[in-house]
JSON list of C-alpha atoms in Angstrom, two decimals:
[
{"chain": "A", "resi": 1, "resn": "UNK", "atom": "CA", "xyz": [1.44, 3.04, -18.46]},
{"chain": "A", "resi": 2, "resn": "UNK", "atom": "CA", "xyz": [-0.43, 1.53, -21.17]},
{"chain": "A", "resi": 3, "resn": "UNK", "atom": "CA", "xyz": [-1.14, -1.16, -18.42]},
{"chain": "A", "resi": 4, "resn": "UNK", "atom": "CA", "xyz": [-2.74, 1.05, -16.47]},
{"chain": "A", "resi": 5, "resn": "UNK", "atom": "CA", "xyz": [-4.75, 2.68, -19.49]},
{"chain": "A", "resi": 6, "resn": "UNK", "atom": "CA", "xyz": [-6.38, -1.02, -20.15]},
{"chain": "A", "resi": 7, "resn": "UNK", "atom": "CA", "xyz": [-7.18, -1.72, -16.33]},
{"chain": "A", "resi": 8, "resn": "UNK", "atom": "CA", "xyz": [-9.40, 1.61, -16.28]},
{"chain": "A", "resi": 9, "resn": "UNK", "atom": "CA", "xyz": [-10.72, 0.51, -19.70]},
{"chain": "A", "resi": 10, "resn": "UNK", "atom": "CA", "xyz": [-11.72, -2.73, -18.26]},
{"chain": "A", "resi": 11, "resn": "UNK", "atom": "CA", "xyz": [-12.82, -1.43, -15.00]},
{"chain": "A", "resi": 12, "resn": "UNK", "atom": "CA", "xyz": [-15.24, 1.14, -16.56]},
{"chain": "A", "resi": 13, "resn": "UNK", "atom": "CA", "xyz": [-16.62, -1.67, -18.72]},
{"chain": "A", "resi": 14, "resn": "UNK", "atom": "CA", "xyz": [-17.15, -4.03, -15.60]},
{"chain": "A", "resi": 15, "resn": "UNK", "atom": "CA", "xyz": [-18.68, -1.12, -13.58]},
{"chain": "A", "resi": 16, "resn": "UNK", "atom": "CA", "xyz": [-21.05, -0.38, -16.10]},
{"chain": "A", "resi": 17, "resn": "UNK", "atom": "CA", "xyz": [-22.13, -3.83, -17.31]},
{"chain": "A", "resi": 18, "resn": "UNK", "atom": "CA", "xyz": [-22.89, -4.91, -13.86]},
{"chain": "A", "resi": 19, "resn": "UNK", "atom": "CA", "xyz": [-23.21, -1.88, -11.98]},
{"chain": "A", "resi": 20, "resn": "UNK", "atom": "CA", "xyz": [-24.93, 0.56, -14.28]},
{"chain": "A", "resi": 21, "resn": "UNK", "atom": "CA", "xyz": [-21.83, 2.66, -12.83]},
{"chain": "A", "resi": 22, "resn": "UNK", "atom": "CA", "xyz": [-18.75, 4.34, -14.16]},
{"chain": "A", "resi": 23, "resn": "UNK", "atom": "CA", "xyz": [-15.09, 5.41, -12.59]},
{"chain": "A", "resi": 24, "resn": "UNK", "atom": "CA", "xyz": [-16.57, 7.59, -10.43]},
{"chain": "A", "resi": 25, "resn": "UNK", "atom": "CA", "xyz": [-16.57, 4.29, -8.02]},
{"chain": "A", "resi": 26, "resn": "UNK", "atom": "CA", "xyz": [-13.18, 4.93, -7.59]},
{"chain": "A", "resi": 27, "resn": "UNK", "atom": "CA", "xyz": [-13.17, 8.38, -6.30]},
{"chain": "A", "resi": 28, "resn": "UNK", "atom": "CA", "xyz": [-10.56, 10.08, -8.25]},
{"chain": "A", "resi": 29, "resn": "UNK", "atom": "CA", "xyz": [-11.80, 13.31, -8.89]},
{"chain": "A", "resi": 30, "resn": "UNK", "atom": "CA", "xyz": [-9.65, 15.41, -6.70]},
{"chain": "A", "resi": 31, "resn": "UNK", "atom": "CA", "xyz": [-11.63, 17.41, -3.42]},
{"chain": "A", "resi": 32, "resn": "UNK", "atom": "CA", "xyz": [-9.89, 19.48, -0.56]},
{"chain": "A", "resi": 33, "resn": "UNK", "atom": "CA", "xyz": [-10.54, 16.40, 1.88]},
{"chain": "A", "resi": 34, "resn": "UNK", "atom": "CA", "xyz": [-8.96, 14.08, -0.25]},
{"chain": "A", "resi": 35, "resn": "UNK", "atom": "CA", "xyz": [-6.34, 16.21, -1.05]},
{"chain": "A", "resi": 36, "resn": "UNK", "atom": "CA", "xyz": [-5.61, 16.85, 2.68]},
{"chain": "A", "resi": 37, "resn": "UNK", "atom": "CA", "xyz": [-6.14, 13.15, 3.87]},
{"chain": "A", "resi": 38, "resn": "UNK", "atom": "CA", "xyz": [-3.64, 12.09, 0.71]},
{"chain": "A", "resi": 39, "resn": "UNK", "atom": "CA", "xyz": [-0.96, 14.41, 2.67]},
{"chain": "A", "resi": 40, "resn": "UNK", "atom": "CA", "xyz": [-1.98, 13.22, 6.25]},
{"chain": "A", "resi": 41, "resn": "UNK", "atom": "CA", "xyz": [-1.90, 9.46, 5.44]},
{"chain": "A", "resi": 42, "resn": "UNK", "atom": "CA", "xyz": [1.13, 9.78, 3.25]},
{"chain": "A", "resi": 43, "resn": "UNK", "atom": "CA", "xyz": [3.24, 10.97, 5.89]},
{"chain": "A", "resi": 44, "resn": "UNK", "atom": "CA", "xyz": [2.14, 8.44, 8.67]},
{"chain": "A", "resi": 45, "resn": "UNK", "atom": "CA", "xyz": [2.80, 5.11, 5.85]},
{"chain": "A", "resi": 46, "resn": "UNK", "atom": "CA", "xyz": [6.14, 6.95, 5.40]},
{"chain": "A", "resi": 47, "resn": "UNK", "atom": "CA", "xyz": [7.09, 7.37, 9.21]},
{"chain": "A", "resi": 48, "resn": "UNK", "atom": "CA", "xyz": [6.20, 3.95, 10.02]},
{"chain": "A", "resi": 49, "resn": "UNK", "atom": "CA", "xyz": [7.61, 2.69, 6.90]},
{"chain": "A", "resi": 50, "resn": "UNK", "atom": "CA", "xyz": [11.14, 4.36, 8.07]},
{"chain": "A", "resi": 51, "resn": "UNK", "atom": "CA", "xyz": [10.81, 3.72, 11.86]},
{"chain": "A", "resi": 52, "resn": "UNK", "atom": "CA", "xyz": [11.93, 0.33, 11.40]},
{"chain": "A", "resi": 53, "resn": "UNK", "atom": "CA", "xyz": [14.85, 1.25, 9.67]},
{"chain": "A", "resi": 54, "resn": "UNK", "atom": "CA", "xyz": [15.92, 4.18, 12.40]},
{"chain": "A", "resi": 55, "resn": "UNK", "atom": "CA", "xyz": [15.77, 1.08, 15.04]},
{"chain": "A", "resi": 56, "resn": "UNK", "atom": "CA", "xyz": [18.17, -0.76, 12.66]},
{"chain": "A", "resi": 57, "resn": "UNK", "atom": "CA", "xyz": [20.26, 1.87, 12.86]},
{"chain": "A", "resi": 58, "resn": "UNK", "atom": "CA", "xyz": [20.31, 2.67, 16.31]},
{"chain": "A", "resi": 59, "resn": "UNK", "atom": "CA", "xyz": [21.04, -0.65, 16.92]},
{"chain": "A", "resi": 60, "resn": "UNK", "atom": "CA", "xyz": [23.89, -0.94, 14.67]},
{"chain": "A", "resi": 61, "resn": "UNK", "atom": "CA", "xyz": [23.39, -0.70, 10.69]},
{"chain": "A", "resi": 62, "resn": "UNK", "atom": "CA", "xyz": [24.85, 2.91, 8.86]},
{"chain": "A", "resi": 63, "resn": "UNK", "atom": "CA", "xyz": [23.32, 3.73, 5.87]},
{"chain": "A", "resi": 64, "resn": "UNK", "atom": "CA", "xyz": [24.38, 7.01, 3.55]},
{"chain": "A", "resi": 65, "resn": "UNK", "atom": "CA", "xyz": [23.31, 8.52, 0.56]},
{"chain": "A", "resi": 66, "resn": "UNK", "atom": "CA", "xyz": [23.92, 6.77, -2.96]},
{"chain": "A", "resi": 67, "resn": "UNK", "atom": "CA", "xyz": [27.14, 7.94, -4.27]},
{"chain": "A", "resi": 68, "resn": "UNK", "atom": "CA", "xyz": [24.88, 7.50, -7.91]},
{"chain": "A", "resi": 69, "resn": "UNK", "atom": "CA", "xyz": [21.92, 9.48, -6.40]},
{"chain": "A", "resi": 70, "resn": "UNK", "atom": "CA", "xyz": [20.41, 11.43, -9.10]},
{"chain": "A", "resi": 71, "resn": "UNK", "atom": "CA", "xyz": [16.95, 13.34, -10.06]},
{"chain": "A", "resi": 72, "resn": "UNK", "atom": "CA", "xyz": [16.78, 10.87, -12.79]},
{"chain": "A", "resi": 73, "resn": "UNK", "atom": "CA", "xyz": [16.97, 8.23, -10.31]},
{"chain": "A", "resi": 74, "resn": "UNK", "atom": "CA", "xyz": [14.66, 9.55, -8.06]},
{"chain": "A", "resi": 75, "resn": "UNK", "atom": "CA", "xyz": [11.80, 10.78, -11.28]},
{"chain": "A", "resi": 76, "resn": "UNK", "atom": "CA", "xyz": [12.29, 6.68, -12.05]},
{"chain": "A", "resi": 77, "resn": "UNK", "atom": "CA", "xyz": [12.24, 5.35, -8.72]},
{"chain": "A", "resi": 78, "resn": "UNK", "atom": "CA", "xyz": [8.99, 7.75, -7.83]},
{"chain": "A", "resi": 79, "resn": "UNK", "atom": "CA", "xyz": [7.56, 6.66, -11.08]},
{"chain": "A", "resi": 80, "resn": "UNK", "atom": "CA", "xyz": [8.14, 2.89, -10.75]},
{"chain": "A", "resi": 81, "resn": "UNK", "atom": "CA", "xyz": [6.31, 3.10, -7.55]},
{"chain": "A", "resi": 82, "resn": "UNK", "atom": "CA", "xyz": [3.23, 4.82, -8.23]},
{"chain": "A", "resi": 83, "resn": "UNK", "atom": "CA", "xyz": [2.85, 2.66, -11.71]},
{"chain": "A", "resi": 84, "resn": "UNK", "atom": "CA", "xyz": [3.15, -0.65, -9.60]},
{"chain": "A", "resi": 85, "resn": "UNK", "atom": "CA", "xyz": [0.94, 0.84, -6.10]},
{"chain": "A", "resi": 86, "resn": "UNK", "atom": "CA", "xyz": [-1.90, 1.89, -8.89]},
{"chain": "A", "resi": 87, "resn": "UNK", "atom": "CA", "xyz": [-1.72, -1.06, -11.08]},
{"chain": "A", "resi": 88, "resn": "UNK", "atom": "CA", "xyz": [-2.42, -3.41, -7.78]},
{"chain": "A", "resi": 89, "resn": "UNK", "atom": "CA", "xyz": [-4.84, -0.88, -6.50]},
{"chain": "A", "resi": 90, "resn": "UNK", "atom": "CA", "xyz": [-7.06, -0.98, -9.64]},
{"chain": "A", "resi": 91, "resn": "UNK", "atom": "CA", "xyz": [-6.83, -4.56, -9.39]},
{"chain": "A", "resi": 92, "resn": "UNK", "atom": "CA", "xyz": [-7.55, -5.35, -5.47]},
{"chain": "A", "resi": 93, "resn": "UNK", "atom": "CA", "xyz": [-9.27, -2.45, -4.47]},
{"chain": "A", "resi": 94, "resn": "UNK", "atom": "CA", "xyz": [-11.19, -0.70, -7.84]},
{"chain": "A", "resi": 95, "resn": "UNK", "atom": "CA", "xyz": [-14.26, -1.82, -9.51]},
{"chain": "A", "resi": 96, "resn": "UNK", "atom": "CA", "xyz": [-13.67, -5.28, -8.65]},
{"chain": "A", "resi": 97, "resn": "UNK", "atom": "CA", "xyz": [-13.87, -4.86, -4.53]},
{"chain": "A", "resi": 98, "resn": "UNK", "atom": "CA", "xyz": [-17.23, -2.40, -5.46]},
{"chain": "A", "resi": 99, "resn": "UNK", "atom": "CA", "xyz": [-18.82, -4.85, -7.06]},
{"chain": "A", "resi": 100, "resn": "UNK", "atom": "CA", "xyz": [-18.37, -7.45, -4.59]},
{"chain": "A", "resi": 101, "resn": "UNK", "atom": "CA", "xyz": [-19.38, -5.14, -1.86]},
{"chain": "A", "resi": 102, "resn": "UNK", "atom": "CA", "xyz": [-22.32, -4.83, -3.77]},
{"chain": "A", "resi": 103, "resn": "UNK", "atom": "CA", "xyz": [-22.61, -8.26, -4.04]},
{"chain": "A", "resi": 104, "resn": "UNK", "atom": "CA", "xyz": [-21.88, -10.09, -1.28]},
{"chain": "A", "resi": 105, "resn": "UNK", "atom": "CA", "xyz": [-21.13, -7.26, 1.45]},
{"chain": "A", "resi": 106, "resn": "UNK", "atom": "CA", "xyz": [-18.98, -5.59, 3.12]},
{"chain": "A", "resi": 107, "resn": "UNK", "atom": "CA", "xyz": [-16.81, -7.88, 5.38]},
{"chain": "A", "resi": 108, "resn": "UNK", "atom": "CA", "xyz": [-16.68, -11.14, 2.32]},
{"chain": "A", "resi": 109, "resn": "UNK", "atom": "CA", "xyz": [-15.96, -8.12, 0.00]},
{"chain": "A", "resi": 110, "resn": "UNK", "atom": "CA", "xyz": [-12.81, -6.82, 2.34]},
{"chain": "A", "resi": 111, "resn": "UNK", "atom": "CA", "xyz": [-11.82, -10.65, 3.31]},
{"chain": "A", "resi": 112, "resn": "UNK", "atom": "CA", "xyz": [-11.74, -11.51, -0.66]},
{"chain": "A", "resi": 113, "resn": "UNK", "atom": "CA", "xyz": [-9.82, -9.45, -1.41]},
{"chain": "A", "resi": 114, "resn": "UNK", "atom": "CA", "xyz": [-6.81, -8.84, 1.59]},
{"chain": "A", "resi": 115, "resn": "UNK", "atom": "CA", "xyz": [-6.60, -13.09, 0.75]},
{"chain": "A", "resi": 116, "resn": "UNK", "atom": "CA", "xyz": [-6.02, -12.19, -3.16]},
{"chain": "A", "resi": 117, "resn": "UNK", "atom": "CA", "xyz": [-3.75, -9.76, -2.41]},
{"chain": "A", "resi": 118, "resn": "UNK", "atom": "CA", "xyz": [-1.90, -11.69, 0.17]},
{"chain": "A", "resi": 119, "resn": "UNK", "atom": "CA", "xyz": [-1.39, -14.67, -2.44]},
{"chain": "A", "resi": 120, "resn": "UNK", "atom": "CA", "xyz": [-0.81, -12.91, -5.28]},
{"chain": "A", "resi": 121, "resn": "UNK", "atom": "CA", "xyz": [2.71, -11.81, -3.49]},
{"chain": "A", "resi": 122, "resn": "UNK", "atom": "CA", "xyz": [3.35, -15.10, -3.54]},
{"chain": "A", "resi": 123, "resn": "UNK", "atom": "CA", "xyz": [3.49, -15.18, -6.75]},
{"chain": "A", "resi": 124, "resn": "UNK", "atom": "CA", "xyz": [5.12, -11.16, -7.17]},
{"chain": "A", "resi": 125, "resn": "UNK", "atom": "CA", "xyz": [8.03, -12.37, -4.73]},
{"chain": "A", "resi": 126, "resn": "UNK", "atom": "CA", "xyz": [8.79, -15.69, -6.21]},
{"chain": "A", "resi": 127, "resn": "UNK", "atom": "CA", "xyz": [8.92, -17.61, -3.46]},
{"chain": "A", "resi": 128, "resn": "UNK", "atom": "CA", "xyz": [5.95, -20.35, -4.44]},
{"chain": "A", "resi": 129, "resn": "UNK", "atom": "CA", "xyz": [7.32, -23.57, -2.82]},
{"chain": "A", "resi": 130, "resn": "UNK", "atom": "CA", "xyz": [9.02, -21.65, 0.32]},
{"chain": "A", "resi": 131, "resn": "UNK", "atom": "CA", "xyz": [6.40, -22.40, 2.99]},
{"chain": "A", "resi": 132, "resn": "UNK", "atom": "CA", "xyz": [8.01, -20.48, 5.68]},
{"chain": "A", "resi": 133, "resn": "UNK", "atom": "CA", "xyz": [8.44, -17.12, 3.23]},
{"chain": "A", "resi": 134, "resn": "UNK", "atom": "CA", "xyz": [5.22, -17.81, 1.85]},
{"chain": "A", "resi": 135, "resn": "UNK", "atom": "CA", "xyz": [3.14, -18.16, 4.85]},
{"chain": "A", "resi": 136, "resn": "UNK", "atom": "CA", "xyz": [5.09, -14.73, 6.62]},
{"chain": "A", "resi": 137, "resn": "UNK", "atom": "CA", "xyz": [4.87, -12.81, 3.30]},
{"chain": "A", "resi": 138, "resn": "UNK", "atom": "CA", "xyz": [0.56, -13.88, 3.32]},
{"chain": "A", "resi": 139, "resn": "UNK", "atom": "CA", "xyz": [0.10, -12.64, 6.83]},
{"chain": "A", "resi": 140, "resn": "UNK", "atom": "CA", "xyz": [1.83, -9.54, 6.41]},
{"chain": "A", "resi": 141, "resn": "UNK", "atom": "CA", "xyz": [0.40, -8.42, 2.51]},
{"chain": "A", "resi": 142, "resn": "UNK", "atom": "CA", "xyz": [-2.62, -9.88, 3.69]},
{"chain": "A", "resi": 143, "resn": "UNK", "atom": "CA", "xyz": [-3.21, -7.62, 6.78]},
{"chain": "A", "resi": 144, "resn": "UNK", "atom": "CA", "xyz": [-1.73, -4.50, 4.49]},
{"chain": "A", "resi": 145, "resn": "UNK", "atom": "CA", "xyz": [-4.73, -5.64, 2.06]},
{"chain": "A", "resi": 146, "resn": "UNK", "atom": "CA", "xyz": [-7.33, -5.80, 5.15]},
{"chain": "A", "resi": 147, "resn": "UNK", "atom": "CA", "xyz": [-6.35, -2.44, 5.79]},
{"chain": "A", "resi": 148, "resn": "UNK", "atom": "CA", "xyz": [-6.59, -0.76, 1.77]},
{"chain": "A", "resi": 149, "resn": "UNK", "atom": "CA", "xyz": [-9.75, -2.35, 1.59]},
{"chain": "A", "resi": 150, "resn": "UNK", "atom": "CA", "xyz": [-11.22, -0.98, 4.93]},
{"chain": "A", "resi": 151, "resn": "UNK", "atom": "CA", "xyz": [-10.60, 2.06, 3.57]},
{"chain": "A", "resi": 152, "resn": "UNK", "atom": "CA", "xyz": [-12.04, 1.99, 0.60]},
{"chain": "A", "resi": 153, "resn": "UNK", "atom": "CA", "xyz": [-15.14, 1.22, 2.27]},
{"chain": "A", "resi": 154, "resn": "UNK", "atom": "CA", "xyz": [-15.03, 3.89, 4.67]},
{"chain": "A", "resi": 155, "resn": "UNK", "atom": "CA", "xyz": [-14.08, 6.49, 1.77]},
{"chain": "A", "resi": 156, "resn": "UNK", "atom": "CA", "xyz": [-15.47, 4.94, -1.64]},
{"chain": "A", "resi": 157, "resn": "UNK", "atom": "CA", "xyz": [-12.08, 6.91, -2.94]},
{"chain": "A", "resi": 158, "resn": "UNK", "atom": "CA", "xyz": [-8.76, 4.78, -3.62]},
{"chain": "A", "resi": 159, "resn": "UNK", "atom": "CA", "xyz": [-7.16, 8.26, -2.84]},
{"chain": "A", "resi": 160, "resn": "UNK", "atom": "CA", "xyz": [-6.11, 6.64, 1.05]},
{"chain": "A", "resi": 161, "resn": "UNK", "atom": "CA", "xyz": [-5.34, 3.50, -0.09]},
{"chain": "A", "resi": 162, "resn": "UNK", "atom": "CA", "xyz": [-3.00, 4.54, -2.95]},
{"chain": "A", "resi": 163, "resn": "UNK", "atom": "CA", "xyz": [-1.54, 6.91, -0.61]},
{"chain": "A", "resi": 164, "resn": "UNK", "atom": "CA", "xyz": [-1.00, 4.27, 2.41]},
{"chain": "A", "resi": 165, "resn": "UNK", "atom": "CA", "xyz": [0.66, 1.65, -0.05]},
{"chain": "A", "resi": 166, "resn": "UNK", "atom": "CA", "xyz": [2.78, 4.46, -2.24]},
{"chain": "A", "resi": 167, "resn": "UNK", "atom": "CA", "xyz": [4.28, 5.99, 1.21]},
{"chain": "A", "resi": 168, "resn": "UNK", "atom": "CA", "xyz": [5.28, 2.49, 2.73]},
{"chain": "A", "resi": 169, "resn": "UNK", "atom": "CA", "xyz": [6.56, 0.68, -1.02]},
{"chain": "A", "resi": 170, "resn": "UNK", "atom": "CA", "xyz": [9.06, 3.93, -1.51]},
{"chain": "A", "resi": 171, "resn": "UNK", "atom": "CA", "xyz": [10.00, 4.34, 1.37]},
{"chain": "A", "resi": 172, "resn": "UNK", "atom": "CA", "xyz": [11.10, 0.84, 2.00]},
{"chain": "A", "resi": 173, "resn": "UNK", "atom": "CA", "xyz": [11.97, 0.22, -1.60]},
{"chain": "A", "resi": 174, "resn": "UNK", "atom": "CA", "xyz": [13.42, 3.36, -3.03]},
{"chain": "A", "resi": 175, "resn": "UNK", "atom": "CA", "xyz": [14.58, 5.55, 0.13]},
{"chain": "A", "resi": 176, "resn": "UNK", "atom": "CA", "xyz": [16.32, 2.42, 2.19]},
{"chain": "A", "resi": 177, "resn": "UNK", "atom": "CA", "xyz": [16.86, 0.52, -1.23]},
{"chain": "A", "resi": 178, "resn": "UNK", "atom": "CA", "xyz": [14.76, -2.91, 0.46]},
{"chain": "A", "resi": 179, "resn": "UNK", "atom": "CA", "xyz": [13.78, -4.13, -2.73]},
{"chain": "A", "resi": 180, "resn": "UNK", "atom": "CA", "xyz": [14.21, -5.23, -6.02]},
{"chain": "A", "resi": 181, "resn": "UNK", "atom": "CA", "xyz": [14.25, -2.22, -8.17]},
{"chain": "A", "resi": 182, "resn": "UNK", "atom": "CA", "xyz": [18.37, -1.73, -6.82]},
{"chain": "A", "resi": 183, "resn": "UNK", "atom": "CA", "xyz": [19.63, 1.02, -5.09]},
{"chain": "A", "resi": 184, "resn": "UNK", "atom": "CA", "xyz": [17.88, 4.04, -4.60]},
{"chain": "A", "resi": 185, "resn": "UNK", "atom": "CA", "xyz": [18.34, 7.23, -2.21]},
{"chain": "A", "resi": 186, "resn": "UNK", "atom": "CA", "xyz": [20.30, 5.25, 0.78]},
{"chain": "A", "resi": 187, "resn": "UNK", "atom": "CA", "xyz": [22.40, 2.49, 0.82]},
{"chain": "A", "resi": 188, "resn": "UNK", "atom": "CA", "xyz": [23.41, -0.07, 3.67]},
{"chain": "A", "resi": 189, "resn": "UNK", "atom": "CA", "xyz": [27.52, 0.57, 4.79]},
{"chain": "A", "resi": 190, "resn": "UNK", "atom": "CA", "xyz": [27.00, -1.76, 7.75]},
{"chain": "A", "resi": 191, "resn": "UNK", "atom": "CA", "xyz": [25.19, -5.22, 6.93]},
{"chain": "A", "resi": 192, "resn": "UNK", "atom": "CA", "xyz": [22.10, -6.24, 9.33]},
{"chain": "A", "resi": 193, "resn": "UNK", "atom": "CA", "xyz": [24.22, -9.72, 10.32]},
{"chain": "A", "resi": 194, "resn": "UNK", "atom": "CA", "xyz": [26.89, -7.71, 11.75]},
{"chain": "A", "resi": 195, "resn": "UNK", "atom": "CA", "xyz": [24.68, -6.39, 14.34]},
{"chain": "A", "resi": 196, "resn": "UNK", "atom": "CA", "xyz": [23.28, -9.05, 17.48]},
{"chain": "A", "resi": 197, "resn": "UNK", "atom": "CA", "xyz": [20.24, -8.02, 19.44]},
{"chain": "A", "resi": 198, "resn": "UNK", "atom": "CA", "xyz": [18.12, -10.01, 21.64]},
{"chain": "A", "resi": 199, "resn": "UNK", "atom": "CA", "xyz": [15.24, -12.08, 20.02]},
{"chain": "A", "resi": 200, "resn": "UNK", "atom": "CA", "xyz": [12.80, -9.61, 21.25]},
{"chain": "A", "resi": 201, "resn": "UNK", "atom": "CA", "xyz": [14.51, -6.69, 20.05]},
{"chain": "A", "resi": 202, "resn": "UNK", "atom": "CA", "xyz": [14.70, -8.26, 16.47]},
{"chain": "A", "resi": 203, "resn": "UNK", "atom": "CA", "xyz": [10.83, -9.04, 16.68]},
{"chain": "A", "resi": 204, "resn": "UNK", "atom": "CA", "xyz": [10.02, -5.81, 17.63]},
{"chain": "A", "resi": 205, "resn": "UNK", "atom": "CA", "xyz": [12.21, -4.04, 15.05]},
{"chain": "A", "resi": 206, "resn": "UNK", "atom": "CA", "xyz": [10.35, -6.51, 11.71]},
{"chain": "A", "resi": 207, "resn": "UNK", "atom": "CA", "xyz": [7.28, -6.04, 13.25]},
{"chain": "A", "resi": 208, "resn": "UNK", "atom": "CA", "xyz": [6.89, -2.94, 14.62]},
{"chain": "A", "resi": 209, "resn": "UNK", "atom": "CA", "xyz": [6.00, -0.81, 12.08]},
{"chain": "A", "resi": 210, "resn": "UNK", "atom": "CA", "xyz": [3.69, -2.59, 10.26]},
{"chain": "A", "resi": 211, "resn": "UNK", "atom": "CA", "xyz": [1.97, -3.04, 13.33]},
{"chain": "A", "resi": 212, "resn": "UNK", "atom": "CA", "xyz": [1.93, 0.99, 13.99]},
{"chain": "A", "resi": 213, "resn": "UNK", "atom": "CA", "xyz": [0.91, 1.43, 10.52]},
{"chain": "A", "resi": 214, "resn": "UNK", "atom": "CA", "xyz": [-2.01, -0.72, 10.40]},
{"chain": "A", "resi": 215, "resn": "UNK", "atom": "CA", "xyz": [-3.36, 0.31, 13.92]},
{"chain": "A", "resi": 216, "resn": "UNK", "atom": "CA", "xyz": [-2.65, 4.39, 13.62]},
{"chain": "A", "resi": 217, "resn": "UNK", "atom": "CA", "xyz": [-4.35, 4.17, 9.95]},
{"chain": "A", "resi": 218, "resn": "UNK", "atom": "CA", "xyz": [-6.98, 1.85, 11.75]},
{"chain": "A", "resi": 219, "resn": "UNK", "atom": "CA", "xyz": [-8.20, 4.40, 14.21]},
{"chain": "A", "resi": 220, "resn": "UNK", "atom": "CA", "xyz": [-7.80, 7.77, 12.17]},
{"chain": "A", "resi": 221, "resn": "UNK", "atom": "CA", "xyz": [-10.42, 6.07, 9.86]},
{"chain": "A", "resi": 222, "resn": "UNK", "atom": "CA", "xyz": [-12.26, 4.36, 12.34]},
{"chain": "A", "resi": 223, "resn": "UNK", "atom": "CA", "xyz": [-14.84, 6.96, 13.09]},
{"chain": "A", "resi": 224, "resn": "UNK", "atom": "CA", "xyz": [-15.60, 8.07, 9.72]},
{"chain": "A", "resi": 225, "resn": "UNK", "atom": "CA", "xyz": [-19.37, 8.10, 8.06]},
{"chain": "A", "resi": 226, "resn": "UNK", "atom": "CA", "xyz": [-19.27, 5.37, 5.14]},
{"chain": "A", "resi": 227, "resn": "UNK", "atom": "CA", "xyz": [-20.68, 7.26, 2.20]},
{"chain": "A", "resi": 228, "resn": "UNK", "atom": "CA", "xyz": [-20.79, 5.79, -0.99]},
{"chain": "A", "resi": 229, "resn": "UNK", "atom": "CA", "xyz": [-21.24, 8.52, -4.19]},
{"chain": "A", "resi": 230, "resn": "UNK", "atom": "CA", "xyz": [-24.01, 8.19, -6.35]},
{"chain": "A", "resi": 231, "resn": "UNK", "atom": "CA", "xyz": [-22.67, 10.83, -8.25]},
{"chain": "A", "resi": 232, "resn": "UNK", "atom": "CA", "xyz": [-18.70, 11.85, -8.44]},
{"chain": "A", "resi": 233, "resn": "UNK", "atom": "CA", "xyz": [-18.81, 15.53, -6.60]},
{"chain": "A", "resi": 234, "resn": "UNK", "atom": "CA", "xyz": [-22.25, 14.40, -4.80]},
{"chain": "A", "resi": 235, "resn": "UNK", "atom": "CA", "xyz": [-21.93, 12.87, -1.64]},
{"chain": "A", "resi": 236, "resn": "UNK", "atom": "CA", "xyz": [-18.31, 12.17, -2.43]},
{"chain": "A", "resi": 237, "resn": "UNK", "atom": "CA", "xyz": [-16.89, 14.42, -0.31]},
{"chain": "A", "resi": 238, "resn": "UNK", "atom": "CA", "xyz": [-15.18, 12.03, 1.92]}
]
């Protein structure tokens, strides 16, 4: 948390030093709209997120509850999620993707940015030396990136983007226990390499959903106005 506390610090300081700006950039200041799109975009990240896993299981893999399941677990595994979705958020798509739209415009500012984020998993996942992992894991943070940072410059908020990456890191990591915070709400009884499908099927089942989640988020937010606030509560409304 206190991590968090010093990225706002800094982010207020770079806004204002080279903006004349302050948070307000960032769009938190809660509205109805945002409040309703939070819900709406929430739910499709987490339906996507878990589709791939329902094809998993219809083709073969069981998964039940944690015999260990707890509120505590769940308070800790909601927690660790949001902490790490808003410390890369503040990071990728804060003050630092506002100024560069500013600077060098829109498209650079989005392409900057999806390539940080993209090789900065590199370095999150551990796998720096593993060409194979490192260019799949690039393509696929990297078009998750492309999509936060469209966003934010349809919305000037980070309210969709946290949203989007919070509903697809917990479900995958917390509610189907893929990744490496251990086991959270379900946990695999039947192991994926006891199950043979067809190389198609297996494609379609990894890339599916990210696929659906990047082209339904896509087109919801296609058609919105690009408004930037001047003024947090002033032409914010987004």
């Amino acid at each position: 948390m206190i991590g968090i506390i010093v990225q706002l610090a800094i982010s207020w300081l770079l806004a204002w030093l080279l903006e004349k700006k302050d948070l307000g950039v960032l769009g938190f200041r809660p509205t109805k709209k945002r409040v309703m799109d939070a819900g709406l975009f929430f739910t499709i990240a987490v339906i996507c997120a878990a589709s791939g896993y329902f094809m998993r299981t219809y083709f073969g893999e069981r998964w039940i509850l944690n015999p260990f399941f707890t509120w505590r677990l769940l308070a800790e595994g909601v927690w660790w999620n949001i902490k790490s979705v808003l410390y890369e958020e503040l990071i990728f798509r804060g003050v630092i993707l506002y100024i560069l739209i500013k600077r060098v415009g829109v498209i650079w500012a989005i392409i900057i940015s999806a390539v940080a984020f993209g090789i900065y998993h590199w370095f999150s996942f551990e796998i720096i030396g593993n060409v194979k992992q490192m260019i799949v894991v690039f393509i696929f943070t990297g078009a998750a990136g492309l999509l936060y940072a469209y966003v934010y410059t349809r919305t000037f908020s980070l309210y969709i983007p946290c949203v989007l990456h919070l509903g697809w890191n917990f479900t995958r990591n917390f509610i189907f226990s893929d990744g490496n915070i251990g086991n959270g709400a379900l946990m695999m009884t039947r192991p994926d390499h006891t199950t043979t499908v067809s190389y198609f099927t297996y494609v379609v089942v990894i890339y599916f959903p990210m696929l659906a989640f990047l082209i339904i988020s896509f087109f919801l937010l296609k058609k919105r106005k690009q408004i930037e606030p001047t003024i947090e509560g002033r032409g914010s409304q987004v």
